Tab-separated table of C-alpha atoms in Angstrom:
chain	number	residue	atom	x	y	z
A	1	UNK	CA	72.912	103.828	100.158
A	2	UNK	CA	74.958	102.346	102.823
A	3	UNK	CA	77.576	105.533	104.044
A	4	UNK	CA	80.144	102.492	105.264
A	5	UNK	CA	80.361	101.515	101.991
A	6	UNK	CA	81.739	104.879	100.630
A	7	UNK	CA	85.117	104.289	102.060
A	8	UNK	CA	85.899	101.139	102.730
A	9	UNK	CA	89.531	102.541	103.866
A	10	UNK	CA	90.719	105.465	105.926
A	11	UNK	CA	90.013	108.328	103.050
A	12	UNK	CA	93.533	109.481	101.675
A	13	UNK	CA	94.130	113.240	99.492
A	14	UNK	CA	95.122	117.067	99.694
A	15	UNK	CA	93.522	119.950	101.821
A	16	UNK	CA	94.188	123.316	100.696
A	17	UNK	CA	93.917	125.247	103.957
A	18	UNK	CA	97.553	124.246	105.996
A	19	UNK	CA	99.221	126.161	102.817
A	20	UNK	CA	96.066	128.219	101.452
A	21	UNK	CA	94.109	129.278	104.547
A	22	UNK	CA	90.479	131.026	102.904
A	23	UNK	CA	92.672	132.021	99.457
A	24	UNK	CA	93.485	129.043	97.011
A	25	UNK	CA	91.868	129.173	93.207
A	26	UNK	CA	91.326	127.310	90.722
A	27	UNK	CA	94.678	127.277	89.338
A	28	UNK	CA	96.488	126.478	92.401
A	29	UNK	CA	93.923	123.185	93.342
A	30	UNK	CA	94.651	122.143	89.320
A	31	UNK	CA	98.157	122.241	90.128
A	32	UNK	CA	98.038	120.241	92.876
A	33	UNK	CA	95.538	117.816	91.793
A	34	UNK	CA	97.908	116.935	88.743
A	35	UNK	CA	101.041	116.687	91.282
A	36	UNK	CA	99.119	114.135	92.915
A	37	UNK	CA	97.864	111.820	89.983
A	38	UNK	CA	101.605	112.438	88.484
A	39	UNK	CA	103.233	111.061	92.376
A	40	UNK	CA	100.577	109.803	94.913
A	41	UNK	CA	97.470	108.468	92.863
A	42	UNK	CA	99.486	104.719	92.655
A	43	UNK	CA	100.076	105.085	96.756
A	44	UNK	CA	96.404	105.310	97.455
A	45	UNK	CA	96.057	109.584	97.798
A	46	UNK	CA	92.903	110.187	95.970
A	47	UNK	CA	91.048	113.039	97.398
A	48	UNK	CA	91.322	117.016	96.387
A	49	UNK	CA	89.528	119.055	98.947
A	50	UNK	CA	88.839	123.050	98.566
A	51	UNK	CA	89.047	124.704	102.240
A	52	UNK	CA	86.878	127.409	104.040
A	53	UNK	CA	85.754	130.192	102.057
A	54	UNK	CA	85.892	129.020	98.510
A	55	UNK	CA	82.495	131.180	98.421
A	56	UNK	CA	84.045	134.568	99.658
A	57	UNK	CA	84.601	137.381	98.063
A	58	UNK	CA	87.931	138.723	99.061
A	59	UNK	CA	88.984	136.439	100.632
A	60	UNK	CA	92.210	136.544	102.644
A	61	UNK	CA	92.584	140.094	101.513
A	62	UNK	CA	92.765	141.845	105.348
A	63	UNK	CA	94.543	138.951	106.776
A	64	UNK	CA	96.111	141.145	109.464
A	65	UNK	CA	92.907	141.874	110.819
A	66	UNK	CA	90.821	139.155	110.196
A	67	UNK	CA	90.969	135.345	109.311
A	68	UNK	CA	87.265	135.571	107.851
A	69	UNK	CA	86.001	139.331	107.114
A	70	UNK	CA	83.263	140.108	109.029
A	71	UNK	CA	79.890	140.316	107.152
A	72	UNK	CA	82.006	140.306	103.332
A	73	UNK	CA	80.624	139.352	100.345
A	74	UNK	CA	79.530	135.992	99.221
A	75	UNK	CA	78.571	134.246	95.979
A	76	UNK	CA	74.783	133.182	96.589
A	77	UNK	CA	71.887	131.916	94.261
A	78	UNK	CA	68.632	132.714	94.676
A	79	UNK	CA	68.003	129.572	96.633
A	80	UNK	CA	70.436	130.729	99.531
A	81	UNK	CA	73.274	128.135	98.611
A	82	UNK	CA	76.839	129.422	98.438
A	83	UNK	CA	78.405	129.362	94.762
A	84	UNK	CA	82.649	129.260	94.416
A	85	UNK	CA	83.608	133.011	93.609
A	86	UNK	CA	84.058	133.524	90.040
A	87	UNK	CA	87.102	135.506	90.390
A	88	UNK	CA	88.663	132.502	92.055
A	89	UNK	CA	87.024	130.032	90.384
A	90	UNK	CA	86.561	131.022	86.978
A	91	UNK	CA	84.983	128.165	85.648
A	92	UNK	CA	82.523	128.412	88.056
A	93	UNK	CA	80.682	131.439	86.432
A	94	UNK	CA	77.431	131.227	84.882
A	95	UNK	CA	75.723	128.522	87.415
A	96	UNK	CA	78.346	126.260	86.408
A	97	UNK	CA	79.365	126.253	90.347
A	98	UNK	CA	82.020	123.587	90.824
A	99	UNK	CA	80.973	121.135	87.898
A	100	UNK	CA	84.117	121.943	85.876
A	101	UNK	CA	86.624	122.218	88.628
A	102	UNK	CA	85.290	118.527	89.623
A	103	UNK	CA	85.017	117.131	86.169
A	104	UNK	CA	88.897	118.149	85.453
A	105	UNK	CA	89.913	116.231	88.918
A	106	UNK	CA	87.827	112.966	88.195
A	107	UNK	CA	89.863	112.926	84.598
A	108	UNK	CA	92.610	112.687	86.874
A	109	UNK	CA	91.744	109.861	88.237
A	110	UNK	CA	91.152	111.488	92.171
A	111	UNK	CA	88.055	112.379	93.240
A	112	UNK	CA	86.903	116.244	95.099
A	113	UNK	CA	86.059	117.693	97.682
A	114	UNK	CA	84.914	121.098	99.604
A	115	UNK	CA	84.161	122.345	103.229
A	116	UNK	CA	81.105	123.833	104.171
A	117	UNK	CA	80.163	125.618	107.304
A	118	UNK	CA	77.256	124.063	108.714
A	119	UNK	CA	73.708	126.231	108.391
A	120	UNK	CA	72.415	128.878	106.171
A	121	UNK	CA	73.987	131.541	105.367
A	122	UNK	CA	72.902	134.830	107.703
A	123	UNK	CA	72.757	137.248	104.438
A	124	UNK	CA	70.430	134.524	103.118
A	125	UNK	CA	68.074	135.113	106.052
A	126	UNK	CA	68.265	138.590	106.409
A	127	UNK	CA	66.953	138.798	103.089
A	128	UNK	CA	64.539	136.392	103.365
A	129	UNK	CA	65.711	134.166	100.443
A	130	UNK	CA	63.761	131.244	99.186
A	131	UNK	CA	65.016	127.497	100.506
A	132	UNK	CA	64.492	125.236	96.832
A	133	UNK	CA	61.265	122.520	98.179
A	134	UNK	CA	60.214	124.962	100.787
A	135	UNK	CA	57.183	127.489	101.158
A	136	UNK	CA	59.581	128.604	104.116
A	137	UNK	CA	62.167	131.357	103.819
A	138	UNK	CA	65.701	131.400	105.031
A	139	UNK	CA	64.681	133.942	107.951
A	140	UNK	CA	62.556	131.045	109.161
A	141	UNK	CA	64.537	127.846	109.012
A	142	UNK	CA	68.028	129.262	110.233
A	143	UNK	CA	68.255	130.084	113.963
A	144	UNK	CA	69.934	133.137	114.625
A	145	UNK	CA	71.339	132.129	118.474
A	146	UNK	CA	73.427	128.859	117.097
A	147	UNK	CA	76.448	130.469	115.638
A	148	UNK	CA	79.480	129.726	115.129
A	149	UNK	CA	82.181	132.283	116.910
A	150	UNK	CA	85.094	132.553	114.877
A	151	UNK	CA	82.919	132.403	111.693
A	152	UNK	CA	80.744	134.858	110.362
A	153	UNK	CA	78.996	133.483	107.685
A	154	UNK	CA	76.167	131.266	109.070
A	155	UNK	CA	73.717	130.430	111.591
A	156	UNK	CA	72.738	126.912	112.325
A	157	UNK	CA	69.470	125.894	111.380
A	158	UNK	CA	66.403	124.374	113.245
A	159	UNK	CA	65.451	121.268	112.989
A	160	UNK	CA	62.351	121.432	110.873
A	161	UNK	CA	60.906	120.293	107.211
A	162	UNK	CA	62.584	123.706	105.868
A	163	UNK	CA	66.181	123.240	107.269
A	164	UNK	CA	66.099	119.649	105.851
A	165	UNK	CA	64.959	120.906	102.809
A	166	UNK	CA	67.894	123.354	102.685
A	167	UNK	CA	70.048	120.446	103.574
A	168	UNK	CA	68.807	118.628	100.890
A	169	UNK	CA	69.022	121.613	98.138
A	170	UNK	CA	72.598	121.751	99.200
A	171	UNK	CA	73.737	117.747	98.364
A	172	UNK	CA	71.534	118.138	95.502
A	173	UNK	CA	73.472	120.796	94.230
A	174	UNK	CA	76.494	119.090	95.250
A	175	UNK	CA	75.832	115.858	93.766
A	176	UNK	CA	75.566	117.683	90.273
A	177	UNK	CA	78.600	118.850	90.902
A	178	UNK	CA	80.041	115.623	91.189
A	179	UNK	CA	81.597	116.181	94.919
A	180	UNK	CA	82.745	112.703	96.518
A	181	UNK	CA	83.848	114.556	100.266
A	182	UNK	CA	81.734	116.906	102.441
A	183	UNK	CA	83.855	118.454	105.429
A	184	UNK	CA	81.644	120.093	107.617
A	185	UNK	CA	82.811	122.652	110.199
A	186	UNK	CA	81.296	123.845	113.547
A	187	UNK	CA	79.923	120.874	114.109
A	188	UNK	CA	81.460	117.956	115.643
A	189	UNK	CA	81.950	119.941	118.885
A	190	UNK	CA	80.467	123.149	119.179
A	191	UNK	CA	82.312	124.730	122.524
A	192	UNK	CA	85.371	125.609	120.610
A	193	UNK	CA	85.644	129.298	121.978
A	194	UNK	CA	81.511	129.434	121.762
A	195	UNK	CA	78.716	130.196	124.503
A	196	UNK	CA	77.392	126.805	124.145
A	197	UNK	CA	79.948	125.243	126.584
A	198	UNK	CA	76.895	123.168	128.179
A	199	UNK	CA	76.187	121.641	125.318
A	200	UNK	CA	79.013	120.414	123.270
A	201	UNK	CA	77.169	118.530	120.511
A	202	UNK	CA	74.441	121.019	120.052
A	203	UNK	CA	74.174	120.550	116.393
A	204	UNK	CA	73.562	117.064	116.790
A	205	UNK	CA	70.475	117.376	114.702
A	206	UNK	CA	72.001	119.013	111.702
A	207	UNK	CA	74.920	115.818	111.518
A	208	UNK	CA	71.304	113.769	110.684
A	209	UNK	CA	69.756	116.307	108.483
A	210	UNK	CA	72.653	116.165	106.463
A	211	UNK	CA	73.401	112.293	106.257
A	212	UNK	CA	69.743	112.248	105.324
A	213	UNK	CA	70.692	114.608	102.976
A	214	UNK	CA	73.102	112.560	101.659
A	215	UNK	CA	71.575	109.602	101.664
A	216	UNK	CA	69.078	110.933	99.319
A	217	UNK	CA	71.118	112.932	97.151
A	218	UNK	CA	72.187	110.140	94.764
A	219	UNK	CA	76.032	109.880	95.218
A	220	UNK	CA	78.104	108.735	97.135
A	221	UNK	CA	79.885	111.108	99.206
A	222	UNK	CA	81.941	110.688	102.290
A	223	UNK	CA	80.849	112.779	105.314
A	224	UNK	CA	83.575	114.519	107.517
A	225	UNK	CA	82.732	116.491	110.843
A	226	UNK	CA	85.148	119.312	112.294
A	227	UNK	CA	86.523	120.786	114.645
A	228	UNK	CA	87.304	118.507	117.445
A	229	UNK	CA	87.892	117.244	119.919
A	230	UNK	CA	85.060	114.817	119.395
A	231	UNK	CA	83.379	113.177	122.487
A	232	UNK	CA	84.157	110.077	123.423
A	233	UNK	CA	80.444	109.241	124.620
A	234	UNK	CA	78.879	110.531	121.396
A	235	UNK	CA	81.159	107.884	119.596
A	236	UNK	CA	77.775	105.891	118.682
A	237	UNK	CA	76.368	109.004	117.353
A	238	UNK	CA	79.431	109.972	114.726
A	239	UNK	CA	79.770	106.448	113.743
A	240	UNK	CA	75.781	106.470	112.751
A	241	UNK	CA	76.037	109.328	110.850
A	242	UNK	CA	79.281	110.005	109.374
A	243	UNK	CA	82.380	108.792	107.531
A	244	UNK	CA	84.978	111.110	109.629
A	245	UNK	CA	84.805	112.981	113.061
A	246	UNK	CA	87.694	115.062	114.125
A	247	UNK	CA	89.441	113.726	117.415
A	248	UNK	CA	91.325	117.123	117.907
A	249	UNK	CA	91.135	121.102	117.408
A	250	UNK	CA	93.477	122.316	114.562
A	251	UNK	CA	96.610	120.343	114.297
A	252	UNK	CA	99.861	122.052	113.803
A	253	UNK	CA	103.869	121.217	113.376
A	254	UNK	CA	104.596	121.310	117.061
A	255	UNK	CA	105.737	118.158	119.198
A	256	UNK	CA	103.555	119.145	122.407
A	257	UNK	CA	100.306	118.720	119.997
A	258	UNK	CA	101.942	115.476	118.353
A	259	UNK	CA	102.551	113.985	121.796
A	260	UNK	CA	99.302	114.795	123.117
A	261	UNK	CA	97.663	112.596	120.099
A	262	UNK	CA	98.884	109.190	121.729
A	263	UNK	CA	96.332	110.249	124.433
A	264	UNK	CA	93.660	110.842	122.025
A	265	UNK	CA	94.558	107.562	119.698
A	266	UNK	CA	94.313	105.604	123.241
A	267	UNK	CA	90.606	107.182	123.478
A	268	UNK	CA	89.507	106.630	120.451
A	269	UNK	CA	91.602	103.150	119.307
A	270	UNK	CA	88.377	101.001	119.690
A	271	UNK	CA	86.334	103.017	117.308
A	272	UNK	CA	87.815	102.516	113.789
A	273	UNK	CA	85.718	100.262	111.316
A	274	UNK	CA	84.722	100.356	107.614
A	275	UNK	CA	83.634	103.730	107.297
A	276	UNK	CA	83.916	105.030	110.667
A	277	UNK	CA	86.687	106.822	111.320
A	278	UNK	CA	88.474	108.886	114.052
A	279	UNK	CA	90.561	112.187	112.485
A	280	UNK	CA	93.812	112.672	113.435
A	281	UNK	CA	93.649	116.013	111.058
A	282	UNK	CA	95.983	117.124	108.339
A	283	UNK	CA	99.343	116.443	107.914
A	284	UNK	CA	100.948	119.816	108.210
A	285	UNK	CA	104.123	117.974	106.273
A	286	UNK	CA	106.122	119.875	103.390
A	287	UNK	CA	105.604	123.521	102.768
A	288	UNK	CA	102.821	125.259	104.816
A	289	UNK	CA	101.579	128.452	106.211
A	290	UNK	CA	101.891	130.738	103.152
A	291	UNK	CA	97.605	131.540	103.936
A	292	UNK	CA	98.713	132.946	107.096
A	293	UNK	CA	101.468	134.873	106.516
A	294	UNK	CA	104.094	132.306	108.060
A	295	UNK	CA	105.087	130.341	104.621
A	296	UNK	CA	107.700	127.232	105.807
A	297	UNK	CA	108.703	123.847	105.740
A	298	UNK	CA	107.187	122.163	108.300
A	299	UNK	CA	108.535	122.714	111.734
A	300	UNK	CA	108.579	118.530	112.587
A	301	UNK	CA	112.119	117.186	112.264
A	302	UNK	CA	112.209	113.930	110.217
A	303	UNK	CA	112.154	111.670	112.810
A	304	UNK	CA	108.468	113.717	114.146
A	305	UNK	CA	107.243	113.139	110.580
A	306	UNK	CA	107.889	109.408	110.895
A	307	UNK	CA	106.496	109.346	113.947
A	308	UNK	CA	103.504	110.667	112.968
A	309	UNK	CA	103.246	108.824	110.024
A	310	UNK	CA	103.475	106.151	112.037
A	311	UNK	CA	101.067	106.885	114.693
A	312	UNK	CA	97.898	108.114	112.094
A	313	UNK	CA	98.386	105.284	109.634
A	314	UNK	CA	98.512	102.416	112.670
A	315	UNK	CA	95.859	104.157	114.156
A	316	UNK	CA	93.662	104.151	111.069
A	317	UNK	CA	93.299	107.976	110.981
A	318	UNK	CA	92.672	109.430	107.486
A	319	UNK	CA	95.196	110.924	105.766
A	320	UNK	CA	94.705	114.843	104.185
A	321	UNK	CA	98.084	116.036	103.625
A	322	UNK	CA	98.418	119.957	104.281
A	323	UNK	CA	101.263	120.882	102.119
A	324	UNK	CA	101.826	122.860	98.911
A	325	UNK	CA	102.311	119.708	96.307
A	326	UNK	CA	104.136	121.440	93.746
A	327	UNK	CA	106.332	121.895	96.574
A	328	UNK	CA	107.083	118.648	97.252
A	329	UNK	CA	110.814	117.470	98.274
A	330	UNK	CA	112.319	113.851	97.746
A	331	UNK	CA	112.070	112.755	101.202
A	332	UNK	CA	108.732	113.966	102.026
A	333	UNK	CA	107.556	112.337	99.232
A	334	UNK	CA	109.538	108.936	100.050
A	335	UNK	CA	107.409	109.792	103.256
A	336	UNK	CA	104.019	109.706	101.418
A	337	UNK	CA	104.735	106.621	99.497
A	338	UNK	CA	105.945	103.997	101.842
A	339	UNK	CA	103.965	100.804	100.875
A	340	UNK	CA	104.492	99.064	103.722
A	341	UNK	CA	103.428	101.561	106.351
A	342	UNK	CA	100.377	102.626	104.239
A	343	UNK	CA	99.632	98.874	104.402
A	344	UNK	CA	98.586	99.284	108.028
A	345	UNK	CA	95.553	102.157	107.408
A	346	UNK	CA	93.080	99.411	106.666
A	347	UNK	CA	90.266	98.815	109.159
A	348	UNK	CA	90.895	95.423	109.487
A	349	UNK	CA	94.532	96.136	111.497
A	350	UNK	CA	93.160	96.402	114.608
A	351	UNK	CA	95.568	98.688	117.148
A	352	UNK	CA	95.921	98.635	120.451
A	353	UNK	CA	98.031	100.961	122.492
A	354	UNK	CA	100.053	98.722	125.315
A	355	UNK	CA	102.334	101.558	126.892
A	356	UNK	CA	101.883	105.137	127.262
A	357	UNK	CA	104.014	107.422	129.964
A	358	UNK	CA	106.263	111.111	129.385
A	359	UNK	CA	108.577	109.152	127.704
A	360	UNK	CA	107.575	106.216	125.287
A	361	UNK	CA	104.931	104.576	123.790
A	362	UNK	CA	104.488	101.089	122.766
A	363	UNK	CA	101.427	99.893	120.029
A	364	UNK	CA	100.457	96.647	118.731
A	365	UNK	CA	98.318	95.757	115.518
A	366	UNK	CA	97.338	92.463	114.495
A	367	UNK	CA	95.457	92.409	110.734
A	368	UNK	CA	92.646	90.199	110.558
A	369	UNK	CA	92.624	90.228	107.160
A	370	UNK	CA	96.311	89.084	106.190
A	371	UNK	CA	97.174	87.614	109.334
A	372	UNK	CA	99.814	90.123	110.224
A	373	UNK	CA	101.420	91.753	113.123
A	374	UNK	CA	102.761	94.473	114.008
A	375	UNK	CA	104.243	96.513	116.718
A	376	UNK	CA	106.005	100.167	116.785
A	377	UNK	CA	107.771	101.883	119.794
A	378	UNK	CA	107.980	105.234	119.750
A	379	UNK	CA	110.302	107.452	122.123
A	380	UNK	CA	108.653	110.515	123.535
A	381	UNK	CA	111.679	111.983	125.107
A	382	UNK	CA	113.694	114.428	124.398
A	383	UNK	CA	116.868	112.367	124.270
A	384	UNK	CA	117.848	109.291	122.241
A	385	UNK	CA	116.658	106.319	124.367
A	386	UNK	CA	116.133	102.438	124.321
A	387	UNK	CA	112.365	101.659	123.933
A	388	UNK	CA	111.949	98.051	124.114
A	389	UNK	CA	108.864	95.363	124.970
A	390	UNK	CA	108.734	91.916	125.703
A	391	UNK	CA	107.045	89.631	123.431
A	392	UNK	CA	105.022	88.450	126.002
A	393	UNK	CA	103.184	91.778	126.262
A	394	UNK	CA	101.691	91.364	122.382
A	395	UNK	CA	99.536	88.675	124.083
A	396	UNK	CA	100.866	86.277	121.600
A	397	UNK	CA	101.826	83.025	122.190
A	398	UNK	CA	105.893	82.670	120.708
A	399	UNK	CA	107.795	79.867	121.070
A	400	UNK	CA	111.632	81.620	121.403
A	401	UNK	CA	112.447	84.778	119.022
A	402	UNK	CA	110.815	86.382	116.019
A	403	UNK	CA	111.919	87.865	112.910
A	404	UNK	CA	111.383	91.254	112.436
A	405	UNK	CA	110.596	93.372	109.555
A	406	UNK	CA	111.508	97.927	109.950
A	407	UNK	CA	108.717	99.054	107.471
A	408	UNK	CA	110.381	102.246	107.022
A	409	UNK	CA	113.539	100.978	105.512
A	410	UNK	CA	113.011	96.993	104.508
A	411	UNK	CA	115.626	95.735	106.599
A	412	UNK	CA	114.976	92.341	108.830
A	413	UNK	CA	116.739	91.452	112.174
A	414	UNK	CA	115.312	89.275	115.185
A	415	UNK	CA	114.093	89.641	118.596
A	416	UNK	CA	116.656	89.330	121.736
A	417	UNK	CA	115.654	87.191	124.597
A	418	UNK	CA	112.152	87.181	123.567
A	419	UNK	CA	112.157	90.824	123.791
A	420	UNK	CA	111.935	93.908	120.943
A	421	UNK	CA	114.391	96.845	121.485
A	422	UNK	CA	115.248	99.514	119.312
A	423	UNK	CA	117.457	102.897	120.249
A	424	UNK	CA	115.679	105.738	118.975
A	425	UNK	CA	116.517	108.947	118.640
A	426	UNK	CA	114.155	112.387	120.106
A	427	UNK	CA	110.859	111.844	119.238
A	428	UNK	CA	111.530	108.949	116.828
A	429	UNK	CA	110.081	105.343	116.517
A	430	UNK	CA	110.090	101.908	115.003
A	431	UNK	CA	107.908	99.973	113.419
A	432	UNK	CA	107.925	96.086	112.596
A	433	UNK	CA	106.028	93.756	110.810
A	434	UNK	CA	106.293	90.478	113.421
A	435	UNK	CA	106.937	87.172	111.527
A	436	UNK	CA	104.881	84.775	113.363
């Protein structure tokens, strides 16, 4: 199986953990898996993807303390793999893991999800569990210095015939499941607040073992790496491997972290292709925060939304929308399910960022496919101001003015003097489709 070919576009759905943190159930992910086939299945949104901790017992329950309680207790079978908790998951019981959760999503029409840590779980090896295709125990395949620090569940595993055959155990467990999305955590960069600062792609090896996994599992299922930021010069090394690597740490409703992600997009611009793709992370849009104790509508004003709206789907970021579906308001959801801004996600609009200082931004995207330009202008100040760009910087070739197209509201009006201006207010943008 060819992993490019799993998704062909910049993979689209719903994340439970900007609302949910470690606690959603069943019944919540139902709910918001029929919101979306009901409002966002026609728009593209496809994906319904279970957060950390869908295996913990308890989870969420000493929030004040802890994010994930230390040492708690998981749902395991007797080949060391992590089961959903039956008292969140209760058609999970009996072995039936997440078989019927999936099967209800796919009649749907959207297809599912989960995260996994990366490794074996530590209770596994202290008990010296069996690994399913292995004379080895757990004890002996997982490696009890690579850990992750602000997770307790796992240690990384070595790279040997028994860790790949845990690997493999997993996605074939998965694949009977019927999972189409893998997010993987502590693993695209390591260092996040960990010892292994010299080494910031130390679990290299375990991004292969488990596209080999994959590969071999039977299904097709896409193949996301977290937390960020990933590194640039590993670029050949995520696009190899995966479907998704995250290009930032945890991404929240605050402008300085929005702001900072023209810098990143700039990085990484070069890298998106058919199945390859650079993560912006989740949209923390609509109602979030209820996991950690801080339930709200989002904290971006509109014109931040559009922005970044703007700025993921030009870039060619995927799109996992953090907020509570059942939720949803009007205008977020006019947000969602603008046609002509989703039309830009494709890998064959190829963006290019032309301008970046403290207070603008200026991008360009020219669609190979449909023959189609674009260009947006975004004002990073925090005061209305006129962003404008000459047509001569699209390194086109125009003879006088252009007609242009606002893909957020439809309207057309034309170039001035060869040159595109908008007035934007704090933090806004624009975004035209370029007649040529």
């Amino acid at each position: 199986m060819n992993k490019n070919s799993f998704a062909k576009v910049p993979p689209m759905g719903w994340n439970s953990y900007d609302y949910y943190d470690t606690t959603v159930n069943e019944e919540q992910v139902k709910a918001n898996a029929d919101y979306m086939a009901a409002h966002l299945r026609d728009f593209g949104w496809e994906y319904i993807v279970v957060d950390i901790q869908w295996y913990a017992h308890k989870a969420g329950s000493m929030r004040e303390q802890f994010q994930y309680i230390p040492f708690s207790e998981l749902e395991i079978d007797e080949y060391s793999r992590l089961l959903p908790d039956p008292e969140r998951f209760p058609s999970s019981a009996d072995g039936k893991g997440f078989g019927p959760l999936a099967e209800y999503v796919h009649s749907l029409g959207l297809k599912f999800g989960i995260h996994i840590m990366r490794g074996i779980p530590r209770m596994a090896a202290q008990n010296h569990m069996k690994i399913k295709g292995s004379d080895v125990t757990a004890d002996m395949a997982a490696n009890p210095s690579s850990i992750c620090p602000w997770n307790p569940d796992m240690y990384g595993l070595h790279n040997s015939p028994a860790g790949q055959a845990y690997y493999d155990s997993l996605l074939e467990l998965y694949a009977s499941w019927g999972v189409d999305f893998i997010k993987c955590d502590d693993i695209c960069n390591t260092c996040n607040q960990s010892p292994h600062r010299e080494n910031q792609y130390n679990a290299a090896h375990e991004v292969e073992m488990l596209a080999n996994a994959i590969k071999h599992c039977g299904r097709p299922i896409v193949f996301s790496l977290s937390p960020g930021p990933a590194l640039i010069d590993r670029a050949w090394h995520y696009e190899k491997y995966a479907n998704m690597w995250r290009i930032t740490d945890d991404f929240w409703d605050e402008w300085k972290y929005l702001k900072d992600m023209f810098r990143r997009c700039e990085l990484w611009q070069t890298q998106v292709s058919e199945g390859c793709y650079p993560d912006c992370d989740m949209l923390p849009l609509g109602w979030i925060g209820k996991g950690f104790g801080k339930e709200r509508m989002t904290n971006f004003t509109r014109e931040e939304q559009r922005t970044m709206m703007t700025l993921w789907c030009l870039f060619g970021s995927p799109l996992m929308l953090g907020a509570e579906l059942t939720k949803m308001d009007d205008w977020t959801l006019s947000l969602l399910t603008n046609r002509r801004v989703l039309a830009l996600l494709p890998p064959s609009c190829r963006p290019r960022q032309i301008c970046l200082n403290e207070e603008k931004a200026v991008w360009i995207a020219c669609d190979e496919k449909e023959v189609t330009l674009y260009i947006a202008l975004f004002n990073l100040g925090d005061r209305e101001a006129s962003v404008c760009a000459s047509l001569d910087e699209i390194g086109k070739e125009f003879h006088g003015d252009v007609d242009l197209t606002d893909l957020w509201d439809g309207t057309t009006h034309r170039s001035v003097n060869q040159e595109i201006n908008a007035v934007l207010p704090e933090h806004g943008c624009a975004v035209y489709q370029v007649s040529m």
